[in-house]
mmCIF file of C-alpha atoms and ligand atoms in Angstrom:
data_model
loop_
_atom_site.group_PDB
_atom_site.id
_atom_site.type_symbol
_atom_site.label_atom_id
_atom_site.label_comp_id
_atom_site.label_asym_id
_atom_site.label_seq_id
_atom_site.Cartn_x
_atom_site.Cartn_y
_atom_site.Cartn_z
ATOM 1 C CA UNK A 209 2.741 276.257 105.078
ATOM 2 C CA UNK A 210 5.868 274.057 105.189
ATOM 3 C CA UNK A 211 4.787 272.042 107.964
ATOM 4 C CA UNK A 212 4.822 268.838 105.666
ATOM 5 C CA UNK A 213 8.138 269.410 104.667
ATOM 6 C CA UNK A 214 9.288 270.072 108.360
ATOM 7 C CA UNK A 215 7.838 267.343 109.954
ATOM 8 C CA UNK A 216 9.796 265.215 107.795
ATOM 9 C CA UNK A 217 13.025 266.737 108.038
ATOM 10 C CA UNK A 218 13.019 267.217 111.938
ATOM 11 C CA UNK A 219 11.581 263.466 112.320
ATOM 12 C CA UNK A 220 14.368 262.229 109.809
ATOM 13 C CA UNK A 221 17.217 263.890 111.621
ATOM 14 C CA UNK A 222 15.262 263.295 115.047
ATOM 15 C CA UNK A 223 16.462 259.716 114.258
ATOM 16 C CA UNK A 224 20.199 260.607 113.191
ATOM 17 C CA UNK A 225 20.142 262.815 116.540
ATOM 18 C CA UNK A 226 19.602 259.974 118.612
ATOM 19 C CA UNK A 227 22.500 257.892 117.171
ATOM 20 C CA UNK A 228 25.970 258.346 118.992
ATOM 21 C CA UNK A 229 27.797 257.634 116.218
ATOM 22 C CA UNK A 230 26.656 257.517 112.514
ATOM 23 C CA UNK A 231 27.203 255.214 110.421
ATOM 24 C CA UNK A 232 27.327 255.477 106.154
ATOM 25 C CA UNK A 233 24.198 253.138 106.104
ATOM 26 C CA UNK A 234 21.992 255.270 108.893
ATOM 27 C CA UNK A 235 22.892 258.784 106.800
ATOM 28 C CA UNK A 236 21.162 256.825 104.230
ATOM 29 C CA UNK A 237 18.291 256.026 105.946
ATOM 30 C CA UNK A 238 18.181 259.412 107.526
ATOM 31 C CA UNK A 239 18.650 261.302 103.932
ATOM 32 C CA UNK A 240 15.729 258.310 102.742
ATOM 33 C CA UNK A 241 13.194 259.962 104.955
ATOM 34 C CA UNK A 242 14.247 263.485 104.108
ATOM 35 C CA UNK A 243 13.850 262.551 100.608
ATOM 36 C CA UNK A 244 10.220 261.018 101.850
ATOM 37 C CA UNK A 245 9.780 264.408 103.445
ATOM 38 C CA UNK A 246 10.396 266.410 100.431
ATOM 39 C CA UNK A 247 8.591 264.376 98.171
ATOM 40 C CA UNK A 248 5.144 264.426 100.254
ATOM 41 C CA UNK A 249 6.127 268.629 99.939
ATOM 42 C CA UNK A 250 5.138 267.730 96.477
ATOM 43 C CA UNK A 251 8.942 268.750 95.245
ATOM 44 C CA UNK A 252 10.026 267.547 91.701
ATOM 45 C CA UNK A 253 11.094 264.025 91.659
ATOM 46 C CA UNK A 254 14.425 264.879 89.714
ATOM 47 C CA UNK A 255 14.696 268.178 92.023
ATOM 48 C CA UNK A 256 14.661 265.857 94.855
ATOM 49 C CA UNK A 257 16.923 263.169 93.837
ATOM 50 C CA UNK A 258 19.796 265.974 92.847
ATOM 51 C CA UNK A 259 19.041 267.462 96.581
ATOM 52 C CA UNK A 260 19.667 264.099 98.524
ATOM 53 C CA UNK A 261 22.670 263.127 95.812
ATOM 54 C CA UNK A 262 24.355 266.551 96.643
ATOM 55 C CA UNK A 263 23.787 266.318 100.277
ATOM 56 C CA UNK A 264 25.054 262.706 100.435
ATOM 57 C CA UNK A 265 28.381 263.538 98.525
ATOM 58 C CA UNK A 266 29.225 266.291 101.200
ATOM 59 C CA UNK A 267 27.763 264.408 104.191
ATOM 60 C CA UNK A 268 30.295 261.419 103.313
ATOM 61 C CA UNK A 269 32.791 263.620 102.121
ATOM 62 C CA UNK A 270 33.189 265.884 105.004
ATOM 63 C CA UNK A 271 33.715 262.958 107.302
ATOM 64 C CA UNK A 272 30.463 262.871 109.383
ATOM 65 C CA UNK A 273 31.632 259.910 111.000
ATOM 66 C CA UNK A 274 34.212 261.498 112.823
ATOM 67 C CA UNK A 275 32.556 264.404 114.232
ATOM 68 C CA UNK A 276 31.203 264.435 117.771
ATOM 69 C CA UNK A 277 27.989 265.419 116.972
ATOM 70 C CA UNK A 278 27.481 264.745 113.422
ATOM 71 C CA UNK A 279 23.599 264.699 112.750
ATOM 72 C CA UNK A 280 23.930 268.650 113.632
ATOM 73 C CA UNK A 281 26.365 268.724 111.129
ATOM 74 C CA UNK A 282 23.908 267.098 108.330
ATOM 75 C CA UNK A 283 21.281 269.431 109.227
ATOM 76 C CA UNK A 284 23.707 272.273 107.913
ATOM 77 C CA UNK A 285 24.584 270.407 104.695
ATOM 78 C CA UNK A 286 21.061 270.017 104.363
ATOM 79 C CA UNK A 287 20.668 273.723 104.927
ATOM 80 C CA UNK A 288 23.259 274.997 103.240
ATOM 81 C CA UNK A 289 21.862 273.129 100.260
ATOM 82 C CA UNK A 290 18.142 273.726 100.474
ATOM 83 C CA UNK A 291 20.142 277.837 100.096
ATOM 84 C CA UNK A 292 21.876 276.712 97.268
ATOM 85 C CA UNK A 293 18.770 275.323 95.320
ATOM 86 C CA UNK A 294 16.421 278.365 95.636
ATOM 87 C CA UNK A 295 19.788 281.081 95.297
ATOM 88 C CA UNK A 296 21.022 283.342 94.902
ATOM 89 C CA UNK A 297 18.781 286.084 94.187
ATOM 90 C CA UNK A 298 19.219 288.946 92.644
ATOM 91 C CA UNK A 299 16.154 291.837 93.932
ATOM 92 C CA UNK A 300 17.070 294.953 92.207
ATOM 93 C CA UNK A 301 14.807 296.824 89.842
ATOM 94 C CA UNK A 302 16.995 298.375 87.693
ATOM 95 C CA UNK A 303 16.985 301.836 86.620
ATOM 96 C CA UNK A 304 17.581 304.038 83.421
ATOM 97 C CA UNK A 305 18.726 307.267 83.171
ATOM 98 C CA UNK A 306 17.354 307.792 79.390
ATOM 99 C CA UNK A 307 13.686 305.480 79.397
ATOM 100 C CA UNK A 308 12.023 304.138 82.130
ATOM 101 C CA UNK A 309 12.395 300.650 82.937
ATOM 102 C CA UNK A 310 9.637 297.819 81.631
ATOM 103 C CA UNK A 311 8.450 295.177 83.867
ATOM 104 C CA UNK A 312 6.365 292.509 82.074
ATOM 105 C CA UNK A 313 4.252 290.223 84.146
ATOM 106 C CA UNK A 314 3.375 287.224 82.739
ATOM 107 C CA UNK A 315 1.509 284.161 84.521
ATOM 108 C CA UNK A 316 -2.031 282.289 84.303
ATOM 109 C CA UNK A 317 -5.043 283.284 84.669
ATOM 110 C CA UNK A 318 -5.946 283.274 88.861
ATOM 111 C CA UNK A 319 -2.097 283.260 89.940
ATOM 112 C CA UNK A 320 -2.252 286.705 91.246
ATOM 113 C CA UNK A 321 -0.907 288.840 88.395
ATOM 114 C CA UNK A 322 -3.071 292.065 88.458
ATOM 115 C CA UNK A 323 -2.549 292.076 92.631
ATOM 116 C CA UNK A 324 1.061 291.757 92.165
ATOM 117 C CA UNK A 325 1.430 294.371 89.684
ATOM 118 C CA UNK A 326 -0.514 296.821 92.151
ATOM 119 C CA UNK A 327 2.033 295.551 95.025
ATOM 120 C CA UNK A 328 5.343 295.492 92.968
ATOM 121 C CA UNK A 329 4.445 299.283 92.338
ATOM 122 C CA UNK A 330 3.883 300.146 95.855
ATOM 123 C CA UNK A 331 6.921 298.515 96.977
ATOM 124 C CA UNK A 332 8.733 300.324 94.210
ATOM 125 C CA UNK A 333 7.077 304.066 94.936
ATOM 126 C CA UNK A 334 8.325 302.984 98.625
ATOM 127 C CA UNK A 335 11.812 303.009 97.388
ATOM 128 C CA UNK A 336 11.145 306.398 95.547
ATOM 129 C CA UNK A 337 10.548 305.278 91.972
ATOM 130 C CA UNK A 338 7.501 306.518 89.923
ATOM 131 C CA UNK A 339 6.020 303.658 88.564
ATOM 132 C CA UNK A 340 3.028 303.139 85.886
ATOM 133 C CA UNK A 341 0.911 300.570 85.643
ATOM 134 C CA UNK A 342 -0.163 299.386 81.937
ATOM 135 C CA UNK A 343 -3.248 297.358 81.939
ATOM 136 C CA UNK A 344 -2.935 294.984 78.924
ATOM 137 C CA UNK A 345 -4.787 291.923 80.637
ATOM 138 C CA UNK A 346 -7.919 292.413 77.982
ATOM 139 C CA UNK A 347 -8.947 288.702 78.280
ATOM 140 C CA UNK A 348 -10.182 288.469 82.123
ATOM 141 C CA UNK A 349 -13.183 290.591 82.105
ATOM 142 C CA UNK A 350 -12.754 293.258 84.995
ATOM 143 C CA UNK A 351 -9.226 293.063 85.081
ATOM 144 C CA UNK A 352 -8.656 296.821 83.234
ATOM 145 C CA UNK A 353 -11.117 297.919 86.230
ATOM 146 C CA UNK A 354 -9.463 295.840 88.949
ATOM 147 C CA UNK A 355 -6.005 297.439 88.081
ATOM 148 C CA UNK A 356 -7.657 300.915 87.509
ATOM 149 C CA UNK A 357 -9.049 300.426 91.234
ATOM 150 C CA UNK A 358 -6.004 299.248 92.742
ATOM 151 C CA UNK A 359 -3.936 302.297 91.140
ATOM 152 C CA UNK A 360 -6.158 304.836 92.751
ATOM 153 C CA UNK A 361 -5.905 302.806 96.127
ATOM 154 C CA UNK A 362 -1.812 303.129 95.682
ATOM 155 C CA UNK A 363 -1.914 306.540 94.102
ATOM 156 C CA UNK A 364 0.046 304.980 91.066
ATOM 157 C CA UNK A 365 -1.061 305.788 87.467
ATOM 158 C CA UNK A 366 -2.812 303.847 85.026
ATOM 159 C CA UNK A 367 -2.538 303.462 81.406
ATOM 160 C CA UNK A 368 -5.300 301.739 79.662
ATOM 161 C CA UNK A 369 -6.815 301.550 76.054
ATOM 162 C CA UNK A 370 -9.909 299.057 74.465
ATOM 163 C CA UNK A 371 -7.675 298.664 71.261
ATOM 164 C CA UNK A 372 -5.364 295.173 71.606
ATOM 165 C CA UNK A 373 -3.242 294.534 74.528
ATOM 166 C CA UNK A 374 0.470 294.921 72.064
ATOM 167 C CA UNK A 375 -0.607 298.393 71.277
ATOM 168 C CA UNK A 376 -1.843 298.823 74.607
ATOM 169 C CA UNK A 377 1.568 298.240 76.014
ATOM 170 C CA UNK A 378 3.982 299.851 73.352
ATOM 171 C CA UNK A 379 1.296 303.185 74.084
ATOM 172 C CA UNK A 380 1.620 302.684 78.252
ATOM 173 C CA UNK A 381 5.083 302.645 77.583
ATOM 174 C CA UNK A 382 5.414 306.128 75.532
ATOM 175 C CA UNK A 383 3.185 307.336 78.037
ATOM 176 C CA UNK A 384 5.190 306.539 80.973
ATOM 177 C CA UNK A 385 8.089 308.014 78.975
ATOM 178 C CA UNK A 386 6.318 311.586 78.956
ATOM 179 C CA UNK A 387 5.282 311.569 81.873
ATOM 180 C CA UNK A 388 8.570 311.095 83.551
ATOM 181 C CA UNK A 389 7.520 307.533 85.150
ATOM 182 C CA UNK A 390 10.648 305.474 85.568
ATOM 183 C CA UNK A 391 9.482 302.290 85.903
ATOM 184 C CA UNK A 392 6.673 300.779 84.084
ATOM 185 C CA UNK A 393 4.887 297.527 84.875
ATOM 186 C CA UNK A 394 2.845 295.780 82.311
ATOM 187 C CA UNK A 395 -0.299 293.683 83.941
ATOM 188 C CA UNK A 396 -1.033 291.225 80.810
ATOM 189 C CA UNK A 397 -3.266 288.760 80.093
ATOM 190 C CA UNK A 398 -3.079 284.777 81.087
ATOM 191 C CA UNK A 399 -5.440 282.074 80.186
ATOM 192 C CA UNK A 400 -6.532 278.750 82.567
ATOM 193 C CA UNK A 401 -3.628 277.131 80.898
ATOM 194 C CA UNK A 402 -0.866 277.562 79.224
ATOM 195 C CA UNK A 403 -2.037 277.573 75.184
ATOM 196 C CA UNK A 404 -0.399 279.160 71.529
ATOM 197 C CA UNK A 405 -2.953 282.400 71.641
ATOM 198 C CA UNK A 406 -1.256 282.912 75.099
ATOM 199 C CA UNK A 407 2.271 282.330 74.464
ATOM 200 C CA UNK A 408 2.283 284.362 70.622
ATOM 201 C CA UNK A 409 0.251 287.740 72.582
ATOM 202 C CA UNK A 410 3.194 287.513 75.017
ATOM 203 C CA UNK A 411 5.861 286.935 72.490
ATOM 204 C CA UNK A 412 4.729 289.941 70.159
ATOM 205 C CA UNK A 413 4.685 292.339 73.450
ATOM 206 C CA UNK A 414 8.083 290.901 74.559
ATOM 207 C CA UNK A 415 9.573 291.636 70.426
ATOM 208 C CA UNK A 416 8.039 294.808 70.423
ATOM 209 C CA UNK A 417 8.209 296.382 73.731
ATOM 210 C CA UNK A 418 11.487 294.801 74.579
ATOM 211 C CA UNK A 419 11.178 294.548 78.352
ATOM 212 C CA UNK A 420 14.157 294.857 80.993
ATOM 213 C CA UNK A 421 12.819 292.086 82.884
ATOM 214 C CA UNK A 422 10.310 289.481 82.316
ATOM 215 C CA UNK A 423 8.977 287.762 85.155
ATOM 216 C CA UNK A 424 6.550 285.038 85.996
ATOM 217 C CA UNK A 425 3.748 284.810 88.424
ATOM 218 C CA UNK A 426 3.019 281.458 89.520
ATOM 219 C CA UNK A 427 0.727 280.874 92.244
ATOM 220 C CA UNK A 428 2.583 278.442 95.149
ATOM 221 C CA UNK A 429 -1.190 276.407 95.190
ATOM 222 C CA UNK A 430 -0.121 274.455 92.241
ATOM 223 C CA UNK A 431 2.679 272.873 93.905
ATOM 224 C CA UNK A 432 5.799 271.482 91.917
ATOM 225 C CA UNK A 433 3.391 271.818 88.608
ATOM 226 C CA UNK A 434 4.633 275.410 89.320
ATOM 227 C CA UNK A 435 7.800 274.213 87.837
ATOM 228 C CA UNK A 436 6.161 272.754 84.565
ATOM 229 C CA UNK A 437 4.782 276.304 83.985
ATOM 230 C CA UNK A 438 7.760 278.183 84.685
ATOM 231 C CA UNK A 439 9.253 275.784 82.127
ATOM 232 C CA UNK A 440 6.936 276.721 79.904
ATOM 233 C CA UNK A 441 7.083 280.384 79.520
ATOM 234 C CA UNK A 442 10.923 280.360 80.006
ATOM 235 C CA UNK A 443 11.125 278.383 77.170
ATOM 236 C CA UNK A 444 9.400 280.901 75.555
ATOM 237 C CA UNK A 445 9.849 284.485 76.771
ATOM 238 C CA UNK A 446 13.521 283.598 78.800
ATOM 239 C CA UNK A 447 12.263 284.800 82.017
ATOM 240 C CA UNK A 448 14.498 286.597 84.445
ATOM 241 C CA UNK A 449 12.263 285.620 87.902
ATOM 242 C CA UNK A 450 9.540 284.450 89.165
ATOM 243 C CA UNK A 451 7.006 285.764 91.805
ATOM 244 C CA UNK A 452 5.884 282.781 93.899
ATOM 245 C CA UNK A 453 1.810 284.237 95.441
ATOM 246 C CA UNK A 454 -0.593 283.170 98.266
ATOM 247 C CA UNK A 455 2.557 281.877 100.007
ATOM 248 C CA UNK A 456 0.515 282.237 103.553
ATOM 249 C CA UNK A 457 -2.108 279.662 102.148
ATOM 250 C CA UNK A 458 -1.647 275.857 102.503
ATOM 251 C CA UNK A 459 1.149 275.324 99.587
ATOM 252 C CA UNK A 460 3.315 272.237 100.689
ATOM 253 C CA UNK A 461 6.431 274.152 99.394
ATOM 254 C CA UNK A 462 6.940 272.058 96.384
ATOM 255 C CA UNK A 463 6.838 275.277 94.381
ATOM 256 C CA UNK A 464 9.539 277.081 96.294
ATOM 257 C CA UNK A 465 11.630 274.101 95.642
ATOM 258 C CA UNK A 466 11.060 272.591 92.150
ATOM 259 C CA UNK A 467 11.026 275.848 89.983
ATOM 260 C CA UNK A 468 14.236 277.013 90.293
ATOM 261 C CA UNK A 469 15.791 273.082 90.341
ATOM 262 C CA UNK A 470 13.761 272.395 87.280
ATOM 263 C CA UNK A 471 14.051 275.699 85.413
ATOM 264 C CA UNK A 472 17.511 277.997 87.055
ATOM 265 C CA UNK A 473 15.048 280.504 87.404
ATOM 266 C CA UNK A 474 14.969 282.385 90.522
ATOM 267 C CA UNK A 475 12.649 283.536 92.782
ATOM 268 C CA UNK A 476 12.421 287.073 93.465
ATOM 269 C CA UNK A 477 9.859 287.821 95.236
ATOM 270 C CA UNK A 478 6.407 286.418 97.134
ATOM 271 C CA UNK A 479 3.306 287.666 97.828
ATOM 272 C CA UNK A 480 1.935 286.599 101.636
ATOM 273 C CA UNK A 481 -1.260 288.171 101.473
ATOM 274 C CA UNK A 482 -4.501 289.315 99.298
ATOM 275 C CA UNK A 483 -2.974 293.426 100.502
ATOM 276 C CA UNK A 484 -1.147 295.375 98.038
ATOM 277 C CA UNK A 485 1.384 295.446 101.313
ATOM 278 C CA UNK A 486 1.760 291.988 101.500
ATOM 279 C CA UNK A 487 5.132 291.141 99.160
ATOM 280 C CA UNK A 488 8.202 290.480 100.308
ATOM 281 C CA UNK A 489 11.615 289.634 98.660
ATOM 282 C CA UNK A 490 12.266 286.232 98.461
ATOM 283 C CA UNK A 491 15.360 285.334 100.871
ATOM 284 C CA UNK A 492 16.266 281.475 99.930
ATOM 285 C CA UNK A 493 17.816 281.468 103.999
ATOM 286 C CA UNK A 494 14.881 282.506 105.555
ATOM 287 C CA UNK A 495 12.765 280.310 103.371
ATOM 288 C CA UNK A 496 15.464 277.145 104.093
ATOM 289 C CA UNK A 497 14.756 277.968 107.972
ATOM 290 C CA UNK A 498 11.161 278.235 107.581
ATOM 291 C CA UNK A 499 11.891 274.711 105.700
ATOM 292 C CA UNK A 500 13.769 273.375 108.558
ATOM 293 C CA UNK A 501 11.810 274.557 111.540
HETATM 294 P P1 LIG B 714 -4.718 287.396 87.832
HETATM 295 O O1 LIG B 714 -5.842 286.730 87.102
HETATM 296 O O2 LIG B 714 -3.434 286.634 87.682
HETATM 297 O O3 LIG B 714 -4.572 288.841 87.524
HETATM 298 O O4 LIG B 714 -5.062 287.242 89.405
HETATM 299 P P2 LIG B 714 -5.541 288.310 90.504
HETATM 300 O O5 LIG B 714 -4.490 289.332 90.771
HETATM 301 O O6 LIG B 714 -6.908 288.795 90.197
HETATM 302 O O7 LIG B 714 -5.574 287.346 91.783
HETATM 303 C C1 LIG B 714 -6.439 286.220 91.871
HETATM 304 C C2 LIG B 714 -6.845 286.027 93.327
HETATM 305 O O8 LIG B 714 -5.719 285.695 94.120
HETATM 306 C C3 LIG B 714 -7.429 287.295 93.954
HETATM 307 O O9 LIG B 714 -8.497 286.925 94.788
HETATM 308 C C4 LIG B 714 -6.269 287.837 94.791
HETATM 309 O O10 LIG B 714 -6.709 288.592 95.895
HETATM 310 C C5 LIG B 714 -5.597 286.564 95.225
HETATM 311 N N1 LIG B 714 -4.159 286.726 95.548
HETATM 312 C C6 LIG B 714 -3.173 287.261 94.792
HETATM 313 N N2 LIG B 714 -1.990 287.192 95.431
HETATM 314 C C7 LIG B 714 -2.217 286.619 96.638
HETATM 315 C C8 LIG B 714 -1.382 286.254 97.767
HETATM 316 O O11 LIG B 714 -0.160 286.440 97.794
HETATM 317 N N3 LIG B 714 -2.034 285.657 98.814
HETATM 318 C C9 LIG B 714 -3.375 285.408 98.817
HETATM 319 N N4 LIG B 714 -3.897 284.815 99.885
HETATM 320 N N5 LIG B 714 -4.160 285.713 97.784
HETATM 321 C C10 LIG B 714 -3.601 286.304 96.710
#
């Protein structure tokens, strides 16, 4: 998927590589196409500008010109900073001895939501937690059945009512509590775009249910408009991740990039496939690689 973004890079530092010695004007021009590279990745502008600033700064800083082989040594700053943007992450799930834990996912409609849900709890009945799934998405007709269908796949229980989706998740969440579940993930609804209906539904779950994490799923697809939505509900629910999906389709990468620069959220996790076994935790050094090439 990166392949526009690595192109770029490796034909940008091709041309540092071939230099002997560097000079302050060719790291320009090298860090000019990287910026190129990153920008045709459909990264944020700003995100992108703050990257090639940063990397400049330590690239004349550290003295390139003096090194024997110095465009190996910008590919590290540019490395070590591509790590720096997207971390670091923190994966855990926590746990409570007294309640179980409440995961609210929140994202648009089509970003993967109800899938994720279904693989977050497989992952998490992997690592020996008993998870229930709440299905409070009552605006995407066949959602309720899609996540009823995916919990009997994953042998994972499913709490679901026709009332309103608030209720729906303060009762999945009492129900979880009796029934000794310690981790409870709430599936709820989105809409095409981001709109006040949305936004209030998810605001009177977050007041009333009080989750221990909030996070976001935001489909890679969109590109660095994945950062404009991320903005969006942080602004209003103060997420604490994001799950970046359909990672092994064509997404440029801007996603990966922009929505942490743009919001200081992190990414915590990303889906690689349509199979509840296809998420992964999101390691900004393997992604930087994958970046680089
Ligand atoms: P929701 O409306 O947000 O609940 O979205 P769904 O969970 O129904 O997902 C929408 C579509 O995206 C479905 O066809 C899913 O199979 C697909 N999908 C979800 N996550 C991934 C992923 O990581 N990779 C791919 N390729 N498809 C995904």
């Amino acid at each position: 998927m990166f392949e526009g973004i690595t192109r770029g890079l490796s034909d940008a530092l091709k041309k540092l590589r071939g230099r002997g010695r560097l000079t302050a004007d060719n790291i320009r021009e090298g860090l000019r196409e990287v910026r190129r590279a990153l920008l045709e990745a459909d990264v944020n502008f700003t995100v992108v500008n703050d990257f090639i600033g940063k990397v400049e700064t330590k690239a004349v800083g550290q003295d390139v010109l003096a090194r024997i082989d110095p465009s190996e040594q910008i590919i590290k700053i540019v490395y070590d900073e591509l790590v720096a943007l997207m971390g670091p992450v923190d994966h855990k799930i926590p746990q409570r001895g007294d309640r179980p834990v409440v995961l609210m996912l929140c994202g648009l409609q089509g970003s993967g939501k109800t899938t994720t849900s279904a693989k977050l709890a497989v992952t998490l009945k992997a690592a020996g937690r008993k998870p229930m799934l709440v299905a409070a998405d009552l605006q995407r007709p066949g959602a309720v059945e899609q996540l009823q269908t995916l919990g009997t796949q994953i042998g994972v229980p499913v709490y679901s009512e026709r009332t309103n989706p608030v209720e729906t998740c303060k009762n999945g969440v009492a129900e979880a509590k009796k029934t000794l579940c310690d981790v409870v993930i709430l599936d709820t609804a989105g809409r095409l775009q981001i709109d006040d209906a949305l936004m209030n539904e998810l605001k009177q779950i977050d007041r009333l249910v009080k989750p221990d994490q909030v996070l976001l799923v935001v489909d890679a697809m969109i590109g660095q408009e994945a950062a404009n939505v991320a903005k969006a509900f942080n602004d209003a629910l103060e997420l604490n991740g994001c799950i970046l999906t359909k990672l092994d389709g064509d997404a440029r990468g801007g996603a990966a990039l922009s929505i942490k620069g743009v919001t200081g959220v992190q990414i915590k996790f990303i889906g690689t496939g349509e199979k509840v076994d296809k998420l992964d935790e999101f390691v900004p050094e393997r992604m930087a690689g994958r970046i680089m090439g």
